[in-house]
mmCIF file of C-alpha atoms and ligand atoms in Angstrom:
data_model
loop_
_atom_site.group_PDB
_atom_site.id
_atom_site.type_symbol
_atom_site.label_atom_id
_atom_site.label_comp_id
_atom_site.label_asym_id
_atom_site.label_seq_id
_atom_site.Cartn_x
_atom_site.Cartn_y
_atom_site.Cartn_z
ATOM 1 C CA UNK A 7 40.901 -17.920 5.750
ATOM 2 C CA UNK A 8 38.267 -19.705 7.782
ATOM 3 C CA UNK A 9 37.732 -18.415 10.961
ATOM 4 C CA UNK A 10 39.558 -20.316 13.432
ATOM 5 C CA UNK A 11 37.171 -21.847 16.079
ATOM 6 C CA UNK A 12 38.653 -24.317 18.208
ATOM 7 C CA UNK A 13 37.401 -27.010 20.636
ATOM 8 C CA UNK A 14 39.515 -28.367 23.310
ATOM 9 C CA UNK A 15 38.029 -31.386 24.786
ATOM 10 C CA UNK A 16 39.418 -33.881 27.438
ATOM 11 C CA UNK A 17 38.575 -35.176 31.210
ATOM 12 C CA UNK A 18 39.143 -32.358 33.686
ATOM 13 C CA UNK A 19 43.189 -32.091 34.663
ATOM 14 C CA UNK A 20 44.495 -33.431 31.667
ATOM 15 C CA UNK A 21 46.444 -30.211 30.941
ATOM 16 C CA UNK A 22 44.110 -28.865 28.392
ATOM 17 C CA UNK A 23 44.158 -25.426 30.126
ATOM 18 C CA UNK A 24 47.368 -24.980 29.958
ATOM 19 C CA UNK A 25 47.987 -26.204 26.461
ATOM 20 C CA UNK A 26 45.107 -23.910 25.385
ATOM 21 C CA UNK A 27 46.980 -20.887 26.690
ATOM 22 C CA UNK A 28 49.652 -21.652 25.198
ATOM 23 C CA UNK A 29 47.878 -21.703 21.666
ATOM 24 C CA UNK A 30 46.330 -18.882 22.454
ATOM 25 C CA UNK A 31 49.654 -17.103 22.470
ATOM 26 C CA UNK A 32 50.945 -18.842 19.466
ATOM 27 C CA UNK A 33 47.745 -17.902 17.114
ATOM 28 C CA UNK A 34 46.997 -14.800 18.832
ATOM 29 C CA UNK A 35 43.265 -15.469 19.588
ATOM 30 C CA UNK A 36 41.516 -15.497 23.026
ATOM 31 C CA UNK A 37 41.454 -18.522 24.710
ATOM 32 C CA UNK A 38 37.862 -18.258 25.786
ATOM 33 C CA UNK A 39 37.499 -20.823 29.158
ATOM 34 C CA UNK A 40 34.082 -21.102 31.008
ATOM 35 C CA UNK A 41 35.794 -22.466 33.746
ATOM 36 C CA UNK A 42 37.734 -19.318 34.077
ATOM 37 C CA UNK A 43 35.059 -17.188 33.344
ATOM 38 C CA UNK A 44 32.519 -19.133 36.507
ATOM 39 C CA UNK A 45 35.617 -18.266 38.349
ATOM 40 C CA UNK A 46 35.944 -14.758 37.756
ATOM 41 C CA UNK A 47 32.196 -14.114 38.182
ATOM 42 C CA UNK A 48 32.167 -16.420 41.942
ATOM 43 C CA UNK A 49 35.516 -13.654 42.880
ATOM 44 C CA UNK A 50 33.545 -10.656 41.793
ATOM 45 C CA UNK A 51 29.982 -11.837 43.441
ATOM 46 C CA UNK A 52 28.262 -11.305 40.588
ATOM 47 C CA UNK A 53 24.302 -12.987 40.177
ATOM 48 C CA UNK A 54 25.773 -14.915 38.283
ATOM 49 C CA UNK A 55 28.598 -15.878 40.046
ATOM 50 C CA UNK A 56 26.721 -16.796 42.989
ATOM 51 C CA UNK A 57 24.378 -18.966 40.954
ATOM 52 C CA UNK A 58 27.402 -20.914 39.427
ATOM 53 C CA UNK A 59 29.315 -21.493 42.483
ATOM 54 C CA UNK A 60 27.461 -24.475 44.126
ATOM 55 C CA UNK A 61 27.610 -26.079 40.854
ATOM 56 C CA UNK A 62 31.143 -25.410 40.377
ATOM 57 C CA UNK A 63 32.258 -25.825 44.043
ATOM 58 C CA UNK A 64 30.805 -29.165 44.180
ATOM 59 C CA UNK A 65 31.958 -30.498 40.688
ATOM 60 C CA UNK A 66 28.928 -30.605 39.538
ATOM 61 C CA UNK A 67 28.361 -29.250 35.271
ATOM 62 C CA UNK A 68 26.207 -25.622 36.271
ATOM 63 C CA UNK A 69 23.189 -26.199 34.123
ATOM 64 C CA UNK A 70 23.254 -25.543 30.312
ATOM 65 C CA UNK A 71 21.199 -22.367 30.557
ATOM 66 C CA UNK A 72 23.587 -20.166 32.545
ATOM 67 C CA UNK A 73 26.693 -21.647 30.681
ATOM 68 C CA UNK A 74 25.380 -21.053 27.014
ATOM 69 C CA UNK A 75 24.639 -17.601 27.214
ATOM 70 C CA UNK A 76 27.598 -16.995 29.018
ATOM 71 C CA UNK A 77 29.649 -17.974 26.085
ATOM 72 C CA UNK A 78 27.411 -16.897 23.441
ATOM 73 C CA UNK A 79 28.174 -13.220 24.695
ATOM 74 C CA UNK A 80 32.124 -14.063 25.217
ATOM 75 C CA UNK A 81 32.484 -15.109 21.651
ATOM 76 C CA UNK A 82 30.452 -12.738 20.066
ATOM 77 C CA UNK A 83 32.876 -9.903 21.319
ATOM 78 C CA UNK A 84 35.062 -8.323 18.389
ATOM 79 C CA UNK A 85 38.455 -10.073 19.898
ATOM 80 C CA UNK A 86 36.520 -13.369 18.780
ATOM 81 C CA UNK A 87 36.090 -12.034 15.191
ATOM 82 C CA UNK A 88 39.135 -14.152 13.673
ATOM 83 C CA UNK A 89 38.396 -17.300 15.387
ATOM 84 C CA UNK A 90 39.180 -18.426 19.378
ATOM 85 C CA UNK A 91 39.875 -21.314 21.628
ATOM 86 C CA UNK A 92 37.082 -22.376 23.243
ATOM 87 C CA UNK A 93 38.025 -24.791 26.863
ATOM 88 C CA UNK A 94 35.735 -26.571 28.878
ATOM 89 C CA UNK A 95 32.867 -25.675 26.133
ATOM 90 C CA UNK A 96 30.752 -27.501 24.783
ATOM 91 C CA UNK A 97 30.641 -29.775 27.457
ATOM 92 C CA UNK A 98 27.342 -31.521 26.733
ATOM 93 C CA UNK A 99 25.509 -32.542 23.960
ATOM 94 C CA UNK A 100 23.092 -29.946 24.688
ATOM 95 C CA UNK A 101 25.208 -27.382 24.912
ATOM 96 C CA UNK A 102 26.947 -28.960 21.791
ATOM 97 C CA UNK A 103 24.202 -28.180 19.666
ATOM 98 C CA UNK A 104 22.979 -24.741 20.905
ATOM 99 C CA UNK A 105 26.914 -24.105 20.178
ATOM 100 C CA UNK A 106 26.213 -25.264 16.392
ATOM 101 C CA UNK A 107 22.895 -23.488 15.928
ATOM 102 C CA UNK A 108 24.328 -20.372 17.426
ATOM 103 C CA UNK A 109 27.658 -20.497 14.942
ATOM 104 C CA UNK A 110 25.615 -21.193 11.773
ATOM 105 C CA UNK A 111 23.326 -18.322 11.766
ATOM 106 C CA UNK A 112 26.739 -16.933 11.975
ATOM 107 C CA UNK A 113 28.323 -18.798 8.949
ATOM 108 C CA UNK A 114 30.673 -20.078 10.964
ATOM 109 C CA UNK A 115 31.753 -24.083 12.562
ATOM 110 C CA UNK A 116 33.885 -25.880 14.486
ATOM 111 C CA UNK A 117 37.079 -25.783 12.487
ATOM 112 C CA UNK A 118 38.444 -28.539 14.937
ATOM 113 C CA UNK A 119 38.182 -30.603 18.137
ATOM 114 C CA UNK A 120 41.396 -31.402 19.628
ATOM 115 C CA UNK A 121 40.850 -34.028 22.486
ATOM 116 C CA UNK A 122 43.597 -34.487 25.139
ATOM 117 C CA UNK A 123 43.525 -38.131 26.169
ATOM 118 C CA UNK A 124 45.530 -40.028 29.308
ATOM 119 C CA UNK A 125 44.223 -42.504 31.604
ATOM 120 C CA UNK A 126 42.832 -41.909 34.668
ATOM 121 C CA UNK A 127 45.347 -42.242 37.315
ATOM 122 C CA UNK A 128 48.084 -39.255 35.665
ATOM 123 C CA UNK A 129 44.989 -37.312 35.358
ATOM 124 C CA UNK A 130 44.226 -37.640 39.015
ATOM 125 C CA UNK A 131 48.200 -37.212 40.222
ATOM 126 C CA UNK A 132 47.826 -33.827 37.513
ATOM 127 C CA UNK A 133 44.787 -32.617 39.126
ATOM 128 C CA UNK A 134 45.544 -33.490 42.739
ATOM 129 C CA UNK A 135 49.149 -30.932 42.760
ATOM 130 C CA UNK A 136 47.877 -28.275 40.395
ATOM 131 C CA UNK A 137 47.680 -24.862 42.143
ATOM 132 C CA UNK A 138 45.972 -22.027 40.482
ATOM 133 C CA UNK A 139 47.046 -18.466 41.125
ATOM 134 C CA UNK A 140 44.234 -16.489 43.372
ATOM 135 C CA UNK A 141 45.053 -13.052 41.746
ATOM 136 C CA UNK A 142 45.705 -14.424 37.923
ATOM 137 C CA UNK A 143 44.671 -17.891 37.408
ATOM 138 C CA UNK A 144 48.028 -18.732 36.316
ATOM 139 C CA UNK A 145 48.260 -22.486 36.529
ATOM 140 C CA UNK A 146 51.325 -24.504 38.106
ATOM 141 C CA UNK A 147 52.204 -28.053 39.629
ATOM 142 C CA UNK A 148 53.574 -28.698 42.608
ATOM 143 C CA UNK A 149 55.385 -31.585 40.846
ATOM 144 C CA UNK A 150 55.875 -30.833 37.241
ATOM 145 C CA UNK A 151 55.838 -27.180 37.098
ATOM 146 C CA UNK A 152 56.277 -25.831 40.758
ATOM 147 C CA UNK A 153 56.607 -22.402 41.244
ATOM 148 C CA UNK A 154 60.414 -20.883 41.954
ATOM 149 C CA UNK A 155 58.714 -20.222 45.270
ATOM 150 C CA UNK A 156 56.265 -22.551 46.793
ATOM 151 C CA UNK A 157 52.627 -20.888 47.048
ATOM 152 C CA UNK A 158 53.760 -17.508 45.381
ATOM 153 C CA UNK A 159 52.864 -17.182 41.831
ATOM 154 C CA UNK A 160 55.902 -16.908 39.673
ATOM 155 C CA UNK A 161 53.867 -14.514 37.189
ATOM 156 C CA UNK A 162 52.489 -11.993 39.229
ATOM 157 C CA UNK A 163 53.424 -12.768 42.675
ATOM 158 C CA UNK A 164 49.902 -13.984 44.179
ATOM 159 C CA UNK A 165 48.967 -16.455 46.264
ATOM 160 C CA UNK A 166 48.541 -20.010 44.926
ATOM 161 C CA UNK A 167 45.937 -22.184 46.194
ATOM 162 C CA UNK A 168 44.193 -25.564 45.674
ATOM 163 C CA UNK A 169 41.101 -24.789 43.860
ATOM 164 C CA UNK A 170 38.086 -26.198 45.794
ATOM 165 C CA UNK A 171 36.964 -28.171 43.478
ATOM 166 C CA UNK A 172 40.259 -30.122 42.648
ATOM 167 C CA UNK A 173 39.898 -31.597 46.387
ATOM 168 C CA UNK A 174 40.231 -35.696 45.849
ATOM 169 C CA UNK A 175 36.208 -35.532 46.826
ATOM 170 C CA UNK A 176 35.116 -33.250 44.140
ATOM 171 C CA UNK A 177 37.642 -34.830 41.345
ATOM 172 C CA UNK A 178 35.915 -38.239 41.049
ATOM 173 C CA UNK A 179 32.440 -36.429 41.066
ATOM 174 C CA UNK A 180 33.862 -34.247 37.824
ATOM 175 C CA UNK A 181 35.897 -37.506 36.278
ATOM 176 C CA UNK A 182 31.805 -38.881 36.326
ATOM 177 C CA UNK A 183 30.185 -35.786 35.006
ATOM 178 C CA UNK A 184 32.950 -36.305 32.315
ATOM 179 C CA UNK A 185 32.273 -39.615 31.360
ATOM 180 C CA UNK A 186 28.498 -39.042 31.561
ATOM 181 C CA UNK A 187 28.198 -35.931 29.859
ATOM 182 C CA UNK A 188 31.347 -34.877 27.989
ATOM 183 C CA UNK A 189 32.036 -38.143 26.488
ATOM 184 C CA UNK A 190 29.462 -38.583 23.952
ATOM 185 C CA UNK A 191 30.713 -35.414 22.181
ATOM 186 C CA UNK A 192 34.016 -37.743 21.581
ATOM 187 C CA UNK A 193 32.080 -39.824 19.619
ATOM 188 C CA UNK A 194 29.898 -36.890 17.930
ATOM 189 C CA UNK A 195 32.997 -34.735 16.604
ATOM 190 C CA UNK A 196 34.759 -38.362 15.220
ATOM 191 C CA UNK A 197 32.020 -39.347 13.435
ATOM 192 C CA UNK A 198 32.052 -35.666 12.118
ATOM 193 C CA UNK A 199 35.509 -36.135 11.328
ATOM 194 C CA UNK A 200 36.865 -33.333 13.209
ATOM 195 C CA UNK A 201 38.268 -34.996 16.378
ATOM 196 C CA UNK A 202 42.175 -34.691 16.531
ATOM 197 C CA UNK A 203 43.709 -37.238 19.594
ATOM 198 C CA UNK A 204 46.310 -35.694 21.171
ATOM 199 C CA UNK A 205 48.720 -37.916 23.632
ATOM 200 C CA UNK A 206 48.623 -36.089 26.628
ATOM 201 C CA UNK A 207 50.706 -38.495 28.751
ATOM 202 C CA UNK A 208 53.682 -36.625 27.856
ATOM 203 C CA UNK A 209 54.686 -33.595 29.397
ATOM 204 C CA UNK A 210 54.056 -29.810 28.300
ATOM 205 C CA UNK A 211 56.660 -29.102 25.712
ATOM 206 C CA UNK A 212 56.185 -32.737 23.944
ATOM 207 C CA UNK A 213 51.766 -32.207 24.193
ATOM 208 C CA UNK A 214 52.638 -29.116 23.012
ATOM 209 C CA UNK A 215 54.335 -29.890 19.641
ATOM 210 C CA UNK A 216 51.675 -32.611 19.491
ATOM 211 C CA UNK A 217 48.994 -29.760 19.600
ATOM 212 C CA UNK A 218 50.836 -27.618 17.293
ATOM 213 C CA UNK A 219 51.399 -30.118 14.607
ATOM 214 C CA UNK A 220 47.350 -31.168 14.529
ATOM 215 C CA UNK A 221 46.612 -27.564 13.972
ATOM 216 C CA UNK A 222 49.503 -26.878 11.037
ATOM 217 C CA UNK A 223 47.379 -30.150 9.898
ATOM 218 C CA UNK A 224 43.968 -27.503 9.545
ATOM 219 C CA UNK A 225 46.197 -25.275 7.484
HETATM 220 P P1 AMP B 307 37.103 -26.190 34.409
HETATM 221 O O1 AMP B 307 37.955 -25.068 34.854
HETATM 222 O O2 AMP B 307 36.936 -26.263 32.929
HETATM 223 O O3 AMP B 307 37.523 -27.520 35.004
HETATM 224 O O4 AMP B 307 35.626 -25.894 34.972
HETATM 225 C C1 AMP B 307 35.394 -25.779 36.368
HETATM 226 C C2 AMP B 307 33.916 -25.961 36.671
HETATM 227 O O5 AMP B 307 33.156 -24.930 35.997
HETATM 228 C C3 AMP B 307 33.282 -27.258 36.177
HETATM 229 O O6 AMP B 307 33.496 -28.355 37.058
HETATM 230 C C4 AMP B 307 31.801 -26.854 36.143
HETATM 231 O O7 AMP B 307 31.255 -26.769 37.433
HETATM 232 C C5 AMP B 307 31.895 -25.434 35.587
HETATM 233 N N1 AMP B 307 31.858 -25.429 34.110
HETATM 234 C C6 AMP B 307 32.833 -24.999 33.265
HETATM 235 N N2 AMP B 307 32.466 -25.134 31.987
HETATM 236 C C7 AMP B 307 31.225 -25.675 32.007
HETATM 237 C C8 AMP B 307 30.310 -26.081 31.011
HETATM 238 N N3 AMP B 307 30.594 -25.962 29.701
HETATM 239 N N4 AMP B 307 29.117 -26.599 31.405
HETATM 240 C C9 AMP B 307 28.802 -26.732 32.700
HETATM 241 N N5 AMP B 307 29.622 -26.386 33.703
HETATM 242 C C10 AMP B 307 30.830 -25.865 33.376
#
């Protein structure tokens, strides 16, 4: 079977996160996120980490050189060798295309692109209540998928927190970045005939069977 490499793609907020854990689960492969991987360099203080986080912090895309290599090494690692998820990458064109140079000297492609579409004012109401787990990362809503107790995470028990960059300010700097950047890829994968639209307006369970049935689709 082809090896399963998988592109989420949609405007910051739009649930694509959580729907890609999920189909992590369900296909057993790592759901490989640069955003959560910035993250967990900024907690640790790595170089790198400290590089990324006045990019990130500010909502601004950290520049293509620090991101690529980053998940050049992710995916190369043997959980990657029957396919994985990849969130929040490519996010560019650039980065697009070192992606593609990178997976054919491999023999391998983009199997897919699923892009997660709503308009712009549930993706602000998503983004503005989302809390993220300070100990796990474990995402939840204050709305649509609060925790049993408010600000303790109903996984491991951490603290949940606004992340800074889902502050109104820094949302409508990465809903620009978005447009700017991320959407000509939209256009790229459709005209390459691997872009599957998925109706994210819904809520979890029904964007989940959504996502499911587009990948039975790939076979
Ligand atoms: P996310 O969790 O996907 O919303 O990513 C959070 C932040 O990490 C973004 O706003 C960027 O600052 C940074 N980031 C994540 N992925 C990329 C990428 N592919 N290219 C540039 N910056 C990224």
């Amino acid at each position: 079977m082809a090896k399963q490499v998988l592109v989420f793609l949609g405007p910051p907020g739009v649930g694509k996160g959580t729907q890609a854990a999920r189909l992590a689960q369900q296909l057993k492969l790592p759901h490989v996120s640069t955003g959560d991987l910035f993250r967990d360099h900024m907690k640790r203080g790595t170089p790198l980490g400290l590089k990324a986080k006045e990019f990130v912090n500010a909502g601004k895309l950290v520049p293509d050189e620090l991101v690529v290599d980053l998940t050049l090494d992710r995916i190369s690692q043997a959980d990657c060798s029957n396919g994985y998820i990849l969130d929040g990458f490519p996010r560019t064109v650039g980065q697009d295309n070192m992606l593609a140079n990178a997976l054919e000297k491999r023999g391998e492609a983009v199997r897919s692109a699923l892009y997660f579409k709503a308009p712009k004012e549930i993706i602000v109401e998503r983004i503005s209540g989302r809390r993220t787990c300070k100990a796990c990362g474990a995402i939840s809503h204050v709305k649509f998928a609060p925790t049993k107790k408010a600000g303790v995470c109903d996984v491991c028990g951490g603290e949940t927190c606004q992340r800074a960059d889902d502050a109104a300010d820094k949302v409508v700097k990465r809903l620009e970045e978005y447009d700017v950047n991320t959407g000509p890829l939209i256009t790229h994968y459709e005209k390459a005939r691997l872009l599957a639209p998925i109706d994210a307006t819904k809520g979890v369970e029904e964007v989940f069977n959504a996502m499911m049935a587009a990948v039975k689709k790939l076979g």
